[in-house]
Structure formats: structure tokens, C-alpha cells
Short mmCIF file of C-alpha atoms in Angstrom, two decimals:
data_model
loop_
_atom_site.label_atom_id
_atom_site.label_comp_id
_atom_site.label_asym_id
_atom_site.label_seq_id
_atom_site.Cartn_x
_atom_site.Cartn_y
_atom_site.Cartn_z
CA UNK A 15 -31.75 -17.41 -15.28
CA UNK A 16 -31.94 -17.20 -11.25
CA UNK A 17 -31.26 -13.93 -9.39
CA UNK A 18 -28.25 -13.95 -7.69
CA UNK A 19 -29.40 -11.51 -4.60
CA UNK A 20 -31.99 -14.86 -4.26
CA UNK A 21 -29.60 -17.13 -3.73
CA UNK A 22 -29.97 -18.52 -0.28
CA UNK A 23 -26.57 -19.73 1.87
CA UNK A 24 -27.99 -23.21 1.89
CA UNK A 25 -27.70 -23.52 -1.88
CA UNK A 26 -23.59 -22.41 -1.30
CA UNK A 27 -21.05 -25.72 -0.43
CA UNK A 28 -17.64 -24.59 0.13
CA UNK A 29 -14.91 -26.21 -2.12
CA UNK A 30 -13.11 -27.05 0.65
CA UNK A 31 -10.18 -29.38 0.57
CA UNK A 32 -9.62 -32.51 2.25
CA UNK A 33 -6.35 -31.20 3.69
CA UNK A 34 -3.83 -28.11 3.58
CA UNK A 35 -0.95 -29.06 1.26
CA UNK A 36 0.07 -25.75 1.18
CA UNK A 37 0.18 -22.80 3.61
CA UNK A 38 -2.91 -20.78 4.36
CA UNK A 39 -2.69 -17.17 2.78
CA UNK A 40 -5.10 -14.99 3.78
CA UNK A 41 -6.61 -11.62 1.22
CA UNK A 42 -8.24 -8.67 1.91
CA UNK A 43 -10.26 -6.46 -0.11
CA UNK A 44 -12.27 -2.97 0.73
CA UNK A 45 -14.85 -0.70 -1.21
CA UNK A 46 -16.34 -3.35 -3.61
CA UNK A 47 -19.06 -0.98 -4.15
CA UNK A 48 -21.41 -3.18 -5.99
CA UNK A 49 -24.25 -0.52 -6.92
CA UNK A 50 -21.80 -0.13 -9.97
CA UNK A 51 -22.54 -2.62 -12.41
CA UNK A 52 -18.60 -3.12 -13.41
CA UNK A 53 -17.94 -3.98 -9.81
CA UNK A 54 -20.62 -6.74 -10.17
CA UNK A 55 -19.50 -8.06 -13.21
CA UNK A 56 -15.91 -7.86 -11.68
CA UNK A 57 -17.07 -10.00 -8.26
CA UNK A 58 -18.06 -13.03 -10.77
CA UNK A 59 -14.30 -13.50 -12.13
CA UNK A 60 -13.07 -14.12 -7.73
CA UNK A 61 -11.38 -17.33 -8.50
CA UNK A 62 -11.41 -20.60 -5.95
CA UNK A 63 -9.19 -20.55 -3.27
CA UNK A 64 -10.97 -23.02 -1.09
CA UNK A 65 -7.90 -23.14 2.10
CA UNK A 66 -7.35 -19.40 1.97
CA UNK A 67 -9.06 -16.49 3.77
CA UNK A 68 -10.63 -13.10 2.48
CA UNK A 69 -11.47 -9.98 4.68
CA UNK A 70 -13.68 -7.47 3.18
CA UNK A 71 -13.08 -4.60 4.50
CA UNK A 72 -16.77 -2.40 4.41
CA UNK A 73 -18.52 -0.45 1.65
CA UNK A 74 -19.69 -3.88 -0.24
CA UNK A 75 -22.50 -1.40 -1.10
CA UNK A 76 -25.94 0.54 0.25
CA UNK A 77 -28.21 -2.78 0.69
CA UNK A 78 -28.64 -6.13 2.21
CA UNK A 79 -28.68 -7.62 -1.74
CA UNK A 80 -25.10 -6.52 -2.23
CA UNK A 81 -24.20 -7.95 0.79
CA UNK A 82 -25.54 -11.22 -0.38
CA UNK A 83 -24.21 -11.09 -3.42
CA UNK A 84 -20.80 -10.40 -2.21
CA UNK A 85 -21.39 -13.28 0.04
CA UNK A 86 -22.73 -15.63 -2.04
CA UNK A 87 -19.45 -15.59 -4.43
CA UNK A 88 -16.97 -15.04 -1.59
CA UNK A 89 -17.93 -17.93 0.46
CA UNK A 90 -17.78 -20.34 -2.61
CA UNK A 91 -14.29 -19.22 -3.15
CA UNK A 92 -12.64 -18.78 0.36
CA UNK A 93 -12.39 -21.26 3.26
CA UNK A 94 -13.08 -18.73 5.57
CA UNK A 95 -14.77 -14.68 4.89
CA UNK A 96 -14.69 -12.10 7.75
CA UNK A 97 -16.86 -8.20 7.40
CA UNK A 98 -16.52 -5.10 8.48
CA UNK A 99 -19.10 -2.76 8.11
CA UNK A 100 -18.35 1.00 5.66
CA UNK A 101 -20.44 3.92 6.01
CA UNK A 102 -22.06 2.97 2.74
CA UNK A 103 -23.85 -0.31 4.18
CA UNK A 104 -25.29 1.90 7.17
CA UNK A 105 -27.04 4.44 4.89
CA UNK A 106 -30.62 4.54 4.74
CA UNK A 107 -31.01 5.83 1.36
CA UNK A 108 -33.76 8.23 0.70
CA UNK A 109 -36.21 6.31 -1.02
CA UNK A 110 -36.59 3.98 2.83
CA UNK A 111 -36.16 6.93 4.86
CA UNK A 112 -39.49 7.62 5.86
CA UNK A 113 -39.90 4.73 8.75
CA UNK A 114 -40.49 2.42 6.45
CA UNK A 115 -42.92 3.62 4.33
CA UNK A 116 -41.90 3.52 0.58
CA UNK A 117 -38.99 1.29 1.71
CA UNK A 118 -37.65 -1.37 -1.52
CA UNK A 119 -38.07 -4.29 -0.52
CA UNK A 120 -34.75 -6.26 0.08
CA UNK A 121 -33.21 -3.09 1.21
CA UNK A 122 -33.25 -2.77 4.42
CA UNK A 123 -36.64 -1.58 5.05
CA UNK A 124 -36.19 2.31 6.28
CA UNK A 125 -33.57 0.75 8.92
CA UNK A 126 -31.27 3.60 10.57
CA UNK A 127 -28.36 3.72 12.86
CA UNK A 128 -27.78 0.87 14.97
CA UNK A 129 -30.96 -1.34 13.19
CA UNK A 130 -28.61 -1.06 10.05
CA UNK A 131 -25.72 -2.67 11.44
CA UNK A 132 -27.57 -5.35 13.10
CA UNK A 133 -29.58 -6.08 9.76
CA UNK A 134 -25.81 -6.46 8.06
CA UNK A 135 -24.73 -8.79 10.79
CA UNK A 136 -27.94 -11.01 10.36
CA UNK A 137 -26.98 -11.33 6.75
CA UNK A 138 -23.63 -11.96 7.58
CA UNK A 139 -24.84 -15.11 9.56
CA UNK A 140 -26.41 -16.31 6.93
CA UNK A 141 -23.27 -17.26 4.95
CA UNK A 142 -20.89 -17.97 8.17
CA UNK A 143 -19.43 -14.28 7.41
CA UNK A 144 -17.63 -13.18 10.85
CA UNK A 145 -18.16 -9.82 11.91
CA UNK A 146 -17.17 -7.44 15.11
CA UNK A 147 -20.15 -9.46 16.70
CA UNK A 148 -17.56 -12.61 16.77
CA UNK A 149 -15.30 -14.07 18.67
CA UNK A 150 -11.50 -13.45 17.06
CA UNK A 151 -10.54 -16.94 15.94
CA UNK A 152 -6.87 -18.14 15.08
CA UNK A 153 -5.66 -17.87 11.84
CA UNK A 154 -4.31 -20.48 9.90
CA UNK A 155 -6.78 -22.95 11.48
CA UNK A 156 -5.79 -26.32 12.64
CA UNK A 157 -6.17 -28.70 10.08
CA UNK A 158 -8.97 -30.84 11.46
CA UNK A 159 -8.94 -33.52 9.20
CA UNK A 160 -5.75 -34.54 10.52
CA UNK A 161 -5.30 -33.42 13.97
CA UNK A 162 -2.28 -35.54 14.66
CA UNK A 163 -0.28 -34.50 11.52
CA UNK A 164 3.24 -34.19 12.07
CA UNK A 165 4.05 -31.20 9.74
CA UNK A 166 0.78 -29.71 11.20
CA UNK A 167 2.40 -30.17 14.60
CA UNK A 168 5.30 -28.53 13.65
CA UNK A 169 3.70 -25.16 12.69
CA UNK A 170 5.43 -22.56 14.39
CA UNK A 171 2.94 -21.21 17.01
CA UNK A 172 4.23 -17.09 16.00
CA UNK A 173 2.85 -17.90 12.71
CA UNK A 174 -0.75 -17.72 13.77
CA UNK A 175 -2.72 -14.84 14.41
CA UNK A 176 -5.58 -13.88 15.80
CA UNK A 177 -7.98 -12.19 13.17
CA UNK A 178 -9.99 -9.16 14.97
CA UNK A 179 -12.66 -7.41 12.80
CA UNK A 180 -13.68 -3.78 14.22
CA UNK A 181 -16.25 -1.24 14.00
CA UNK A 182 -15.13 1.76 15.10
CA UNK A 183 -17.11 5.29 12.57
CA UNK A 184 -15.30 8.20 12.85
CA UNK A 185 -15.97 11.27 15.37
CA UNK A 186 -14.46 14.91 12.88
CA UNK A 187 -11.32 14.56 15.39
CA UNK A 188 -8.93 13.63 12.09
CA UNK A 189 -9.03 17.44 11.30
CA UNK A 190 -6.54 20.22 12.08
CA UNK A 191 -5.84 21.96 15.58
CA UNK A 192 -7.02 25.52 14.61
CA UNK A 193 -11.12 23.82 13.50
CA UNK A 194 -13.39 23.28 15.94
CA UNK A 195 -15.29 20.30 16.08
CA UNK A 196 -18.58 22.55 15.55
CA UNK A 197 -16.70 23.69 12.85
CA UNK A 198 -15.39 20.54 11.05
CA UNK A 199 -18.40 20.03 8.69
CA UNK A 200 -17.89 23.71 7.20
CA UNK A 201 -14.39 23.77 7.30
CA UNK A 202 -14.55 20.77 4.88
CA UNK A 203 -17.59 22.89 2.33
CA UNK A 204 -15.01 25.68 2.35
CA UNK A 205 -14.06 23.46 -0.50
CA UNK A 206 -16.79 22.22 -1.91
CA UNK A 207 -16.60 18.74 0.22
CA UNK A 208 -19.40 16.97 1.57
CA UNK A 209 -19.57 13.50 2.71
CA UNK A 210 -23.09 11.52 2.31
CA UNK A 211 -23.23 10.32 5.35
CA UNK A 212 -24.36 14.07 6.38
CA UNK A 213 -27.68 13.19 4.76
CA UNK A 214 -27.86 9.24 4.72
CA UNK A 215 -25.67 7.79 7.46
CA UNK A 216 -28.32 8.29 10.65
CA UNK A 217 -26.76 7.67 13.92
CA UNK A 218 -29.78 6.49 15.92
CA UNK A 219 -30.51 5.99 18.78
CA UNK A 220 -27.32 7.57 19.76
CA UNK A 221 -27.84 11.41 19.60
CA UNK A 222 -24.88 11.96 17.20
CA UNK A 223 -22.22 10.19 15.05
CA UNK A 224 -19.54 11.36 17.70
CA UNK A 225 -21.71 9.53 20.73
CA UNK A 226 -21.93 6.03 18.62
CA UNK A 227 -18.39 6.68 17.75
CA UNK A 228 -17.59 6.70 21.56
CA UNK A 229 -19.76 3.92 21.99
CA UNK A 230 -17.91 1.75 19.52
CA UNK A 231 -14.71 2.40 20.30
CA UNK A 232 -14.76 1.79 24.04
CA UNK A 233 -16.66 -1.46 23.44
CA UNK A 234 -14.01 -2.26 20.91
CA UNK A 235 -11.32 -1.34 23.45
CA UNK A 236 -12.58 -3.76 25.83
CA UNK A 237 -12.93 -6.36 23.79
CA UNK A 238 -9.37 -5.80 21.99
CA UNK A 239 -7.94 -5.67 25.64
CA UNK A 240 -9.09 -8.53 27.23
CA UNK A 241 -8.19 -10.80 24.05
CA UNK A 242 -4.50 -9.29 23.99
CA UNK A 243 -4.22 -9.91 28.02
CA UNK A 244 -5.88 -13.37 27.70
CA UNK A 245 -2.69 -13.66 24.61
CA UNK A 246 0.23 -11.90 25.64
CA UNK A 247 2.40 -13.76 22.99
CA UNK A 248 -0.21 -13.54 20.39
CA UNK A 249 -0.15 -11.01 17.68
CA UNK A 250 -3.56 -9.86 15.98
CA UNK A 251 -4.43 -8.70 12.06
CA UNK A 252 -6.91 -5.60 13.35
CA UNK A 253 -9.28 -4.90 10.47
CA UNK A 254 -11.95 -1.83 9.49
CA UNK A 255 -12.92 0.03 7.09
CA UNK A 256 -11.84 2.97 8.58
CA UNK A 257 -8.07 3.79 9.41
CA UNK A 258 -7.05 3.62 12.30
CA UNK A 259 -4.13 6.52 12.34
CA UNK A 260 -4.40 10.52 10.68
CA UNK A 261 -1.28 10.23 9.68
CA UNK A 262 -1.98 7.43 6.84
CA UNK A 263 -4.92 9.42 5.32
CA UNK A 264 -4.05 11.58 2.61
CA UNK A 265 -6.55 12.12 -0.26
CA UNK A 266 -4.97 14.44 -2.14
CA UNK A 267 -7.79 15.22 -4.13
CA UNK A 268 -9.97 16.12 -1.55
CA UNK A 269 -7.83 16.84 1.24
CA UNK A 270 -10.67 17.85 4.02
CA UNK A 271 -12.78 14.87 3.37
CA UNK A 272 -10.47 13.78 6.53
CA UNK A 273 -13.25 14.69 8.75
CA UNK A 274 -15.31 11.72 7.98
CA UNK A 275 -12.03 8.56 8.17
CA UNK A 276 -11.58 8.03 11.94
CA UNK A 277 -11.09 8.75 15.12
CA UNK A 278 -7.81 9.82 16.93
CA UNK A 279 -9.08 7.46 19.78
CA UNK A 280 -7.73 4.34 17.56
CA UNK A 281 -3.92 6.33 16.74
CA UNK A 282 -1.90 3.80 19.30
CA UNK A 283 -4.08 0.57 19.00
CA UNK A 284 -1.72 -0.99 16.70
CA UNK A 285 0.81 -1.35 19.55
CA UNK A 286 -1.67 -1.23 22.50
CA UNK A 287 -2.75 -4.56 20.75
CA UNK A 288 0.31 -5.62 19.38
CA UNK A 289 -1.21 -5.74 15.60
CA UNK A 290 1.00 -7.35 13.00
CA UNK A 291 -1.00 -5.84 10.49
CA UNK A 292 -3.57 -3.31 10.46
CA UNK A 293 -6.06 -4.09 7.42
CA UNK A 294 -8.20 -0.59 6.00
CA UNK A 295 -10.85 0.98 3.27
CA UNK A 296 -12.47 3.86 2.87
CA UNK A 297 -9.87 6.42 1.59
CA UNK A 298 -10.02 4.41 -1.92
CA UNK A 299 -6.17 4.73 -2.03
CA UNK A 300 -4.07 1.93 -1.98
CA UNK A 301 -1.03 1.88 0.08
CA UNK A 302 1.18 -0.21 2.20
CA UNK A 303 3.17 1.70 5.09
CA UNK A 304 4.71 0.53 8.64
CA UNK A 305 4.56 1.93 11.75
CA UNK A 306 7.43 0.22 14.19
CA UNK A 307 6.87 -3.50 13.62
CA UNK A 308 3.14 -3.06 12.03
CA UNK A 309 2.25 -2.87 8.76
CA UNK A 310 -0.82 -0.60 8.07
CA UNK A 311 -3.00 -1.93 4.44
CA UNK A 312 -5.42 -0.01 2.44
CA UNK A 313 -7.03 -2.12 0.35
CA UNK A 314 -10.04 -0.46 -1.99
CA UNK A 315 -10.99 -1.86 -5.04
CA UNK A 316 -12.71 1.54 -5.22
CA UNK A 317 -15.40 3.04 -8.13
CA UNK A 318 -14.59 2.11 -11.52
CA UNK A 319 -13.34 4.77 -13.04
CA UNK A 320 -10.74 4.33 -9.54
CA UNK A 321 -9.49 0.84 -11.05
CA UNK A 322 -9.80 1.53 -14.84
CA UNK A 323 -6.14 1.60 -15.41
CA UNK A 324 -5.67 -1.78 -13.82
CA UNK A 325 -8.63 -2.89 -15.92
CA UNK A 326 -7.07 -1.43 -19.26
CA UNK A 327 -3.78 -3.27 -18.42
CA UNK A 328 -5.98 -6.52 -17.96
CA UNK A 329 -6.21 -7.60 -14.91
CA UNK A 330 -9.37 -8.64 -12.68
CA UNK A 331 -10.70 -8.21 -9.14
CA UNK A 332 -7.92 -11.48 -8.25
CA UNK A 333 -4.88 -9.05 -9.04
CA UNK A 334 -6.58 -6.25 -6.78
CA UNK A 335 -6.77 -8.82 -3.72
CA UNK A 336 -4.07 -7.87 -1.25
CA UNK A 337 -2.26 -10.23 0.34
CA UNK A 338 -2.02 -10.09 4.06
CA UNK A 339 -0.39 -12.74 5.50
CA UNK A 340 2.06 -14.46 4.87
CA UNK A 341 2.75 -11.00 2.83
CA UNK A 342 5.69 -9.15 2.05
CA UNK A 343 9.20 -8.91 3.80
CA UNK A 344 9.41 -5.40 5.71
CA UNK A 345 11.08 -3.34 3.28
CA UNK A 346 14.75 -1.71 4.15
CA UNK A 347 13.10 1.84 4.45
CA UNK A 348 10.09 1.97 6.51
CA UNK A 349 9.75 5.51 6.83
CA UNK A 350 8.17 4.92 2.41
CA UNK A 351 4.38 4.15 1.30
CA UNK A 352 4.47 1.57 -0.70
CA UNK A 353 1.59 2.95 -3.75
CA UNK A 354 -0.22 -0.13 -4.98
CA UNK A 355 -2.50 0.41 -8.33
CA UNK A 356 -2.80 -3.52 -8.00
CA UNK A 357 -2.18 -6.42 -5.62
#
């Protein structure tokens, strides 16, 4: 039986289809966290939709093999995959943290910091994954096997979208007024909380977490900027792992892990850059909420114990997709999350 992590993205031929007879829908999942083998086993059931799309939205898992075997089934299935990095794919984890020396092999190879991320996008490439390092491209695509097609012609131009993947970290500013940003870490092992990325998540060459963070997000400003003033009509699905506004996390179970989910730098992009919707991971909560005219996803699939009800009711990683566009009708009151345990 062959390895999956050894499958290379020559062996992988996209089901596509001759033409779009219906319209292009477009998923999104988060937090696929395939160290755990019931996530693995739960990545082989993704069924073919060869016109759709699928965003993953970051913390596939800790190594370059999950990323390939994430994108080794996803690009069989979907027309077109986009990535977004997590915190979890930038770890080094302790066993390669020593330069290199006594690093696994296929797994990274002691890589910290910015050498990480750049591994993940090489990988990526591989399997025609599009990352932050790519241009935004339209979504639906034109149908190019038919260029001239009447009902293709016809597409209302406000139903396409430009599709903007974003790395952005987090810099301990999602934390209340009274703690310090010295004091953020502590303030959150008051109560017993401490993220990982305190030990595995290494920010080099950039001096701190807060400096890439401010590194990220005004090179991710710039870039959001000049697309939306090149488009002024043009409306954009933003999409990271993590969110982009304080006010939509709230882990309830461990209320300070805030620290570590953004940055308030991000908390007016989704009408700066006139987002349509505004795609997220990381808190491991599932939600749908609007702000204005955007609506704001969360999207984790989440550990398994995190998805065992939806399991026990049996249903499969396909009912945890989320659909983005076209998605649902904005509801009558805005001002309510919508809680999703599925779909």
C-alpha cells in the first residue's frame, strides 16, 4: 500500500469538467488538524466536487506531510484550493529545534519563523494551492472551454469576487484596556492558559511575534489596498486563520486565550476592503455573524473530541464544509450569531 505523504502532485489529475452546468459554490474549512488520526481518516471521505472551490483556512497540522496530505485529497476533489497559514504549521516542534540537528525528516527540517512559512508556500506550489504569496484571482472563473457562451455572458458581473488569502499572526492587542502588553502573557496564566506558540511558534528573524505581526499586516494592507483601488466595484471574500475583529472571539472556555487570535490592526478591514465575507479558524468555534453588509465565518473542523457530536449523529468532514458563496440570505436580525455544530 503507497504512503500517502509520498504522493507527488504529478500523480494528482483534477476531475475537472468539461463545462459549468451549474453555478460555482465555493467551501471553506479551518483547523483540520491532521496529527489526529480521526481527522485523517475523516479527510479520505471529502467527496468530488470538481467545478467548486475550497479554502482551508490554517492549522492543516505541525508538518509539511500534513500539508501534502491535505493537498493531495483536496486538489482531487476541488477545481480550485486556496491556504492560509495557522500557528500550528509555523511551529518548529521540539524534536527539529536544534538548527537542524535531530530534525524528522519530512518535517520541516528545524525551520523557524519566516523559513516555516516559506517551506508551506513551496508545498503549496506543488499542488497549485494559492496562498498570501498570490495574486487574488476572480471567483467563479470564466468558463474557458466556452468563452463565447451566452449564459456565461450573461453572468452578472456583482456575482464575482475576488478571493484574497491573508497572513496576518496576532500581536496580545485582543486583550483588555487595564493589561499591559508586557503583561498579556501572565494575565492569560492567571488562569492556567498558555498558548504553544510561547514555546514552538519562533518568530525569526523578526525580534518578536508583535514585529512580524507589524510586518504582515502592513504588507497585507498594501496589497489589500491597491487591489480594492485597482476594483472599486469589486467586492472581496478576505480569508485567515485568524479573525480579523475582538469582538467575534469568544471562547468561553478559556476566555484569555484572546491574547494569541489577532490583531486590532485588522478590526475595520472588512469595510476598508469592502469584504463580502470574511472567512476564519483558529478559535475552533463555529459561528456565522454580520457586521453591516459583511458576513464574518468561522469555520473549524477542530480536534475530535470538538466534532464528536456531529460524528455520533453521522455525518462526515462534507457536512462540516461551510458554504461561502453563494451562501445564505442575510438573516432578518443581524445583531445574532448564527452557532453552527455542522455546515
Amino acid at each position: 500500500m503507497s504512503d500517502p505523504l509520498l504522493a507527488t502532485a504529478e500523480a494528482t489529475e483534477h476531475p475537472f469538467s468539461a463545462s459549468v452546468r451549474t453555478p460555482a459554490k465555493l467551501y471553506a474549512i479551518s483547523d483540520l488538524h491532521l496529527s489526529f488520526k480521526t481527522n485523517r481518516a475523516a479527510l479520505e471521505e471529502l467527496a468530488p466536487r470538481p467545478d467548486d472551490g475550497l479554502i482551508i483556512c490554517g492549522d492543516v497540522g505541525e508538518t509539511p506531510g500534513h500539508l501534502r496530505l491535505a493537498f493531495s485529497k483536496a486538489t482531487s476533489c476541488f477545481k480550485q484550493v486556496w491556504w492560509v497559514p495557522g500557528n500550528h504549521e509555523l511551529y518548529t516542534l521540539p524534536s527539529e529545534d536544534r538548527g537542524g540537528e535531530g530534525a524528522v525528516e519530512g518535517h520541516g527540517g528545524g525551520l523557524r519563523g519566516v523559513a516555516k512559512y516559506d517551506e508551506c508556500v513551496r508545498v503549496c506550489r506543488e499542488w497549485g494551492v494559492l496562498t498570501p504569496e498570490d495574486e487574488y484571482i476572480t471567483w467563479p472563473p470564466p468558463n474557458p472551454s466556452s468563452p463565447g457562451d451566452a449564459e456565461e455572458a450573461a453572468r452578472p458581473e456583482a456575482e464575482s469576487v475576488l478571493i484574497a488569502p491573508i497572513f496576518t499572526l496576532y500581536d496580545y492587542s485582543f486583550r483588555p484596556a487595564n493589561v499591559t502588553l508586557e503583561g498579556a502573557v501572565e494575565w492569560a496564566k492567571e488562569e492556567g492558559i498558555e498558548a504553544s506558540d510561547e514555546v514552538m511558534l519562533h518568530p525569526d528573524p523578526y525580534p518578536t511575534r508583535q514585529d512580524w505581526c507589524a510586518a504582515l499586516v502592513a504588507r497585507t494592507f498594501d496589497k489589500l489596498d491597491a487591489v480594492t483601488t485597482a476594483n472599486p466595484d469589486k467586492k472581496l471574500v478576505i480569508v485567515g486563520h485568524w479573525p480579523l475583529r475582538q469582538d467575534l472571539v469568544k471562547i468561553l472556555q478559556v476566555p484569555r486565550f484572546c491574547i494569541w487570535c489577532g490583531t486590532t490592526k485588522t478590526e475595520d478591514w472588512h469595510e476598508r476592503f469592502n469584504a463580502k465575507v470574511v472567512v476564519t479558524g483558529h478559535l475552533h468555534v463555529r459561528r456565522t455573524d454580520w457586521r453591516g453588509e459583511t458576513r464574518f465565518e468561522e469555520v473549524s473542523l477542530g480536534y475530535p473530541r470538538q466534532w464528536k457530536e456531529a460524528m455520533e449523529q453521522g455525518l462526515d468532514v462534507n457536512d462540516m464544509l461551510r458554504e461561502i458563496l453563494p451562501g445564505p440570505e442575510p438573516p432578518a436580525d443581524k445583531d445574532k450569531t448564527i452557532w453552527r455544530r455542522f455546515g
